[in-house]
Amino acid sequence: MSTTRLLMYAAVIALVLVQRLVMSNRSRWWLGAVLPAAWLVAGVVFLAAKDAMGEWQGWAAVVLGSVLLLGTWNDGHASRRKRLQREAARGEARNAHR
């Protein structure tokens, strides 16, 4: 495997991890939409620059990448919502004992 391909895979994994962290630690849930939108725009620009708008492989990468990032965004948002509910329940339990 080439170094370039290895770096590309590492970058994709890092992108997904950053997306997950942004969604599970931020109160502004919409910030997680920035990365999928940027991926989509960058993919279309890249395909246009390479004159590959008619190639299905490029579109597959753009669509699958967007779906992966949106899924991660949704998962992080749900995780944050559950964490906030658990924290609220703990706070209510503490207040009930006072």
mmCIF file of N, CA and C in Angstrom, residues 10-88:
data_model
loop_
_atom_site.group_PDB
_atom_site.id
_atom_site.type_symbol
_atom_site.label_atom_id
_atom_site.label_comp_id
_atom_site.label_asym_id
_atom_site.label_seq_id
_atom_site.Cartn_x
_atom_site.Cartn_y
_atom_site.Cartn_z
ATOM 1 N N ALA A 10 -5.973 7.502 6.807
ATOM 2 C CA ALA A 10 -5.794 8.104 8.121
ATOM 3 C C ALA A 10 -6.566 9.424 8.216
ATOM 4 N N ALA A 11 -6.559 10.201 7.135
ATOM 5 C CA ALA A 11 -7.288 11.471 7.119
ATOM 6 C C ALA A 11 -8.794 11.239 7.228
ATOM 7 N N VAL A 12 -9.298 10.225 6.548
ATOM 8 C CA VAL A 12 -10.735 9.921 6.615
ATOM 9 C C VAL A 12 -11.120 9.497 8.026
ATOM 10 N N ILE A 13 -10.306 8.655 8.642
ATOM 11 C CA ILE A 13 -10.582 8.219 10.013
ATOM 12 C C ILE A 13 -10.531 9.412 10.965
ATOM 13 N N ALA A 14 -9.555 10.282 10.794
ATOM 14 C CA ALA A 14 -9.454 11.471 11.638
ATOM 15 C C ALA A 14 -10.673 12.376 11.448
ATOM 16 N N LEU A 15 -11.132 12.517 10.210
ATOM 17 C CA LEU A 15 -12.313 13.327 9.923
ATOM 18 C C LEU A 15 -13.540 12.785 10.641
ATOM 19 N N VAL A 16 -13.722 11.484 10.599
ATOM 20 C CA VAL A 16 -14.881 10.869 11.256
ATOM 21 C C VAL A 16 -14.789 11.052 12.772
ATOM 22 N N LEU A 17 -13.592 10.901 13.335
ATOM 23 C CA LEU A 17 -13.426 11.088 14.780
ATOM 24 C C LEU A 17 -13.694 12.533 15.195
ATOM 25 N N VAL A 18 -13.205 13.474 14.412
ATOM 26 C CA VAL A 18 -13.455 14.888 14.713
ATOM 27 C C VAL A 18 -14.955 15.170 14.629
ATOM 28 N N GLN A 19 -15.602 14.612 13.609
ATOM 29 C CA GLN A 19 -17.050 14.803 13.466
ATOM 30 C C GLN A 19 -17.779 14.266 14.689
ATOM 31 N N ARG A 20 -17.384 13.110 15.167
ATOM 32 C CA ARG A 20 -18.024 12.487 16.335
ATOM 33 C C ARG A 20 -17.798 13.348 17.587
ATOM 34 N N LEU A 21 -16.573 13.840 17.771
ATOM 35 C CA LEU A 21 -16.275 14.668 18.937
ATOM 36 C C LEU A 21 -17.024 15.986 18.898
ATOM 37 N N VAL A 22 -17.127 16.585 17.716
ATOM 38 C CA VAL A 22 -17.849 17.854 17.593
ATOM 39 C C VAL A 22 -19.296 17.666 17.989
ATOM 40 N N MET A 23 -19.894 16.561 17.562
ATOM 41 C CA MET A 23 -21.310 16.360 17.851
ATOM 42 C C MET A 23 -21.577 15.912 19.280
ATOM 43 N N SER A 24 -20.640 15.268 19.915
ATOM 44 C CA SER A 24 -20.926 14.784 21.261
ATOM 45 C C SER A 24 -20.513 15.780 22.339
ATOM 46 N N ASN A 25 -19.860 16.862 21.979
ATOM 47 C CA ASN A 25 -19.365 17.794 22.991
ATOM 48 C C ASN A 25 -19.841 19.230 22.802
ATOM 49 N N ARG A 26 -20.653 19.495 21.832
ATOM 50 C CA ARG A 26 -21.062 20.876 21.559
ATOM 51 C C ARG A 26 -22.539 21.091 21.854
ATOM 52 N N SER A 27 -22.859 22.247 22.338
ATOM 53 C CA SER A 27 -24.261 22.560 22.573
ATOM 54 C C SER A 27 -24.935 23.032 21.281
ATOM 55 N N ARG A 28 -24.155 23.485 20.344
ATOM 56 C CA ARG A 28 -24.704 23.920 19.054
ATOM 57 C C ARG A 28 -24.657 22.743 18.082
ATOM 58 N N TRP A 29 -25.755 22.006 17.998
ATOM 59 C CA TRP A 29 -25.801 20.784 17.213
ATOM 60 C C TRP A 29 -25.555 21.024 15.732
ATOM 61 N N TRP A 30 -25.883 22.198 15.228
ATOM 62 C CA TRP A 30 -25.755 22.476 13.803
ATOM 63 C C TRP A 30 -24.309 22.541 13.334
ATOM 64 N N LEU A 31 -23.352 22.709 14.267
ATOM 65 C CA LEU A 31 -21.944 22.738 13.868
ATOM 66 C C LEU A 31 -21.514 21.428 13.215
ATOM 67 N N GLY A 32 -22.165 20.340 13.579
ATOM 68 C CA GLY A 32 -21.835 19.053 12.984
ATOM 69 C C GLY A 32 -22.211 18.968 11.516
ATOM 70 N N ALA A 33 -23.056 19.858 11.040
ATOM 71 C CA ALA A 33 -23.453 19.862 9.628
ATOM 72 C C ALA A 33 -22.401 20.507 8.740
ATOM 73 N N VAL A 34 -21.474 21.221 9.325
ATOM 74 C CA VAL A 34 -20.449 21.909 8.542
ATOM 75 C C VAL A 34 -19.569 20.909 7.798
ATOM 76 N N LEU A 35 -19.142 19.870 8.467
ATOM 77 C CA LEU A 35 -18.241 18.899 7.854
ATOM 78 C C LEU A 35 -18.895 18.130 6.702
ATOM 79 N N PRO A 36 -20.105 17.582 6.855
ATOM 80 C CA PRO A 36 -20.724 16.926 5.701
ATOM 81 C C PRO A 36 -20.967 17.880 4.531
ATOM 82 N N ALA A 37 -21.358 19.109 4.836
ATOM 83 C CA ALA A 37 -21.577 20.086 3.764
ATOM 84 C C ALA A 37 -20.269 20.419 3.061
ATOM 85 N N ALA A 38 -19.199 20.579 3.825
ATOM 86 C CA ALA A 38 -17.891 20.861 3.233
ATOM 87 C C ALA A 38 -17.422 19.683 2.379
ATOM 88 N N TRP A 39 -17.666 18.457 2.849
ATOM 89 C CA TRP A 39 -17.301 17.268 2.080
ATOM 90 C C TRP A 39 -18.035 17.258 0.735
ATOM 91 N N LEU A 40 -19.316 17.559 0.780
ATOM 92 C CA LEU A 40 -20.128 17.555 -0.430
ATOM 93 C C LEU A 40 -19.645 18.610 -1.424
ATOM 94 N N VAL A 41 -19.427 19.818 -0.940
ATOM 95 C CA VAL A 41 -18.957 20.905 -1.807
ATOM 96 C C VAL A 41 -17.566 20.590 -2.357
ATOM 97 N N ALA A 42 -16.658 20.125 -1.500
ATOM 98 C CA ALA A 42 -15.305 19.803 -1.950
ATOM 99 C C ALA A 42 -15.318 18.668 -2.973
ATOM 100 N N GLY A 43 -16.190 17.684 -2.762
ATOM 101 C CA GLY A 43 -16.287 16.585 -3.714
ATOM 102 C C GLY A 43 -16.756 17.039 -5.078
ATOM 103 N N VAL A 44 -17.779 17.894 -5.111
ATOM 104 C CA VAL A 44 -18.284 18.403 -6.386
ATOM 105 C C VAL A 44 -17.235 19.273 -7.071
ATOM 106 N N VAL A 45 -16.560 20.117 -6.305
ATOM 107 C CA VAL A 45 -15.502 20.960 -6.875
ATOM 108 C C VAL A 45 -14.369 20.096 -7.425
ATOM 109 N N PHE A 46 -13.990 19.067 -6.685
ATOM 110 C CA PHE A 46 -12.923 18.170 -7.140
ATOM 111 C C PHE A 46 -13.321 17.457 -8.425
ATOM 112 N N LEU A 47 -14.556 16.946 -8.472
ATOM 113 C CA LEU A 47 -15.015 16.266 -9.681
ATOM 114 C C LEU A 47 -15.055 17.218 -10.872
ATOM 115 N N ALA A 48 -15.481 18.448 -10.634
ATOM 116 C CA ALA A 48 -15.520 19.427 -11.719
ATOM 117 C C ALA A 48 -14.115 19.788 -12.180
ATOM 118 N N ALA A 49 -13.191 19.924 -11.241
ATOM 119 C CA ALA A 49 -11.813 20.291 -11.597
ATOM 120 C C ALA A 49 -11.123 19.172 -12.383
ATOM 121 N N LYS A 50 -11.444 17.934 -12.062
ATOM 122 C CA LYS A 50 -10.843 16.779 -12.761
ATOM 123 C C LYS A 50 -11.635 16.400 -14.010
ATOM 124 N N ASP A 51 -12.672 17.162 -14.301
ATOM 125 C CA ASP A 51 -13.540 16.890 -15.439
ATOM 126 C C ASP A 51 -14.071 15.456 -15.391
ATOM 127 N N ALA A 52 -14.503 15.063 -14.184
ATOM 128 C CA ALA A 52 -14.982 13.705 -13.961
ATOM 129 C C ALA A 52 -16.426 13.704 -13.463
ATOM 130 N N MET A 53 -17.203 14.662 -13.900
ATOM 131 C CA MET A 53 -18.582 14.757 -13.425
ATOM 132 C C MET A 53 -19.435 13.571 -13.874
ATOM 133 N N GLY A 54 -19.034 12.886 -14.925
ATOM 134 C CA GLY A 54 -19.808 11.763 -15.430
ATOM 135 C C GLY A 54 -19.376 10.417 -14.886
ATOM 136 N N GLU A 55 -18.336 10.379 -14.063
ATOM 137 C CA GLU A 55 -17.834 9.112 -13.540
ATOM 138 C C GLU A 55 -18.556 8.741 -12.253
ATOM 139 N N TRP A 56 -19.063 7.526 -12.191
ATOM 140 C CA TRP A 56 -19.856 7.096 -11.040
ATOM 141 C C TRP A 56 -18.999 6.882 -9.798
ATOM 142 N N GLN A 57 -17.711 6.537 -9.957
ATOM 143 C CA GLN A 57 -16.864 6.286 -8.790
ATOM 144 C C GLN A 57 -16.687 7.554 -7.952
ATOM 145 N N GLY A 58 -16.503 8.659 -8.610
ATOM 146 C CA GLY A 58 -16.358 9.930 -7.895
ATOM 147 C C GLY A 58 -17.623 10.309 -7.160
ATOM 148 N N TRP A 59 -18.762 10.140 -7.827
ATOM 149 C CA TRP A 59 -20.039 10.448 -7.191
ATOM 150 C C TRP A 59 -20.318 9.500 -6.035
ATOM 151 N N ALA A 60 -19.909 8.233 -6.209
ATOM 152 C CA ALA A 60 -20.094 7.265 -5.122
ATOM 153 C C ALA A 60 -19.297 7.695 -3.892
ATOM 154 N N ALA A 61 -18.067 8.168 -4.100
ATOM 155 C CA ALA A 61 -17.242 8.623 -2.976
ATOM 156 C C ALA A 61 -17.866 9.843 -2.296
ATOM 157 N N VAL A 62 -18.389 10.756 -3.093
ATOM 158 C CA VAL A 62 -19.006 11.960 -2.532
ATOM 159 C C VAL A 62 -20.258 11.592 -1.734
ATOM 160 N N VAL A 63 -21.113 10.762 -2.318
ATOM 161 C CA VAL A 63 -22.359 10.397 -1.653
ATOM 162 C C VAL A 63 -22.098 9.529 -0.426
ATOM 163 N N LEU A 64 -21.259 8.512 -0.561
ATOM 164 C CA LEU A 64 -20.978 7.634 0.578
ATOM 165 C C LEU A 64 -20.275 8.389 1.711
ATOM 166 N N GLY A 65 -19.379 9.292 1.361
ATOM 167 C CA GLY A 65 -18.721 10.114 2.384
ATOM 168 C C GLY A 65 -19.720 10.992 3.116
ATOM 169 N N SER A 66 -20.634 11.580 2.364
ATOM 170 C CA SER A 66 -21.665 12.422 2.977
ATOM 171 C C SER A 66 -22.568 11.606 3.890
ATOM 172 N N VAL A 67 -22.954 10.420 3.427
ATOM 173 C CA VAL A 67 -23.812 9.552 4.241
ATOM 174 C C VAL A 67 -23.087 9.134 5.518
ATOM 175 N N LEU A 68 -21.814 8.787 5.401
ATOM 176 C CA LEU A 68 -21.029 8.404 6.577
ATOM 177 C C LEU A 68 -20.938 9.560 7.572
ATOM 178 N N LEU A 69 -20.629 10.745 7.087
ATOM 179 C CA LEU A 69 -20.510 11.899 7.985
ATOM 180 C C LEU A 69 -21.858 12.291 8.590
ATOM 181 N N LEU A 70 -22.922 12.223 7.807
ATOM 182 C CA LEU A 70 -24.246 12.538 8.353
ATOM 183 C C LEU A 70 -24.680 11.488 9.380
ATOM 184 N N GLY A 71 -24.343 10.224 9.133
ATOM 185 C CA GLY A 71 -24.646 9.182 10.109
ATOM 186 C C GLY A 71 -23.886 9.380 11.403
ATOM 187 N N THR A 72 -22.635 9.752 11.285
ATOM 188 C CA THR A 72 -21.823 10.026 12.466
ATOM 189 C C THR A 72 -22.366 11.245 13.202
ATOM 190 N N TRP A 73 -22.798 12.241 12.461
ATOM 191 C CA TRP A 73 -23.397 13.436 13.046
ATOM 192 C C TRP A 73 -24.647 13.060 13.836
ATOM 193 N N ASN A 74 -25.500 12.259 13.237
ATOM 194 C CA ASN A 74 -26.714 11.830 13.913
ATOM 195 C C ASN A 74 -26.397 11.002 15.162
ATOM 196 N N ASP A 75 -25.436 10.110 15.064
ATOM 197 C CA ASP A 75 -25.046 9.281 16.202
ATOM 198 C C ASP A 75 -24.492 10.136 17.348
ATOM 199 N N GLY A 76 -23.654 11.098 17.024
ATOM 200 C CA GLY A 76 -23.106 11.984 18.049
ATOM 201 C C GLY A 76 -24.177 12.849 18.687
ATOM 202 N N HIS A 77 -25.122 13.300 17.875
ATOM 203 C CA HIS A 77 -26.217 14.117 18.401
ATOM 204 C C HIS A 77 -27.080 13.300 19.356
ATOM 205 N N ALA A 78 -27.378 12.063 18.988
ATOM 206 C CA ALA A 78 -28.172 11.187 19.858
ATOM 207 C C ALA A 78 -27.415 10.868 21.145
ATOM 208 N N SER A 79 -26.112 10.652 21.032
ATOM 209 C CA SER A 79 -25.286 10.367 22.207
ATOM 210 C C SER A 79 -25.288 11.552 23.166
ATOM 211 N N ARG A 80 -25.170 12.749 22.625
ATOM 212 C CA ARG A 80 -25.174 13.955 23.462
ATOM 213 C C ARG A 80 -26.520 14.126 24.143
ATOM 214 N N ARG A 81 -27.605 13.886 23.408
ATOM 215 C CA ARG A 81 -28.944 14.012 23.971
ATOM 216 C C ARG A 81 -29.139 13.023 25.127
ATOM 217 N N LYS A 82 -28.674 11.782 24.957
ATOM 218 C CA LYS A 82 -28.790 10.775 26.026
ATOM 219 C C LYS A 82 -27.955 11.163 27.242
ATOM 220 N N ARG A 83 -26.754 11.690 26.987
ATOM 221 C CA ARG A 83 -25.893 12.106 28.097
ATOM 222 C C ARG A 83 -26.542 13.239 28.888
ATOM 223 N N LEU A 84 -27.132 14.190 28.193
ATOM 224 C CA LEU A 84 -27.796 15.304 28.877
ATOM 225 C C LEU A 84 -29.005 14.818 29.668
ATOM 226 N N GLN A 85 -29.734 13.830 29.134
ATOM 227 C CA GLN A 85 -30.878 13.279 29.867
ATOM 228 C C GLN A 85 -30.413 12.567 31.136
ATOM 229 N N ARG A 86 -29.301 11.807 31.046
ATOM 230 C CA ARG A 86 -28.770 11.125 32.240
ATOM 231 C C ARG A 86 -28.328 12.140 33.286
ATOM 232 N N GLU A 87 -27.658 13.210 32.849
ATOM 233 C CA GLU A 87 -27.210 14.233 33.785
ATOM 234 C C GLU A 87 -28.404 14.933 34.436
ATOM 235 N N ALA A 88 -29.451 15.179 33.668
ATOM 236 C CA ALA A 88 -30.639 15.819 34.223
ATOM 237 C C ALA A 88 -31.319 14.905 35.238
#
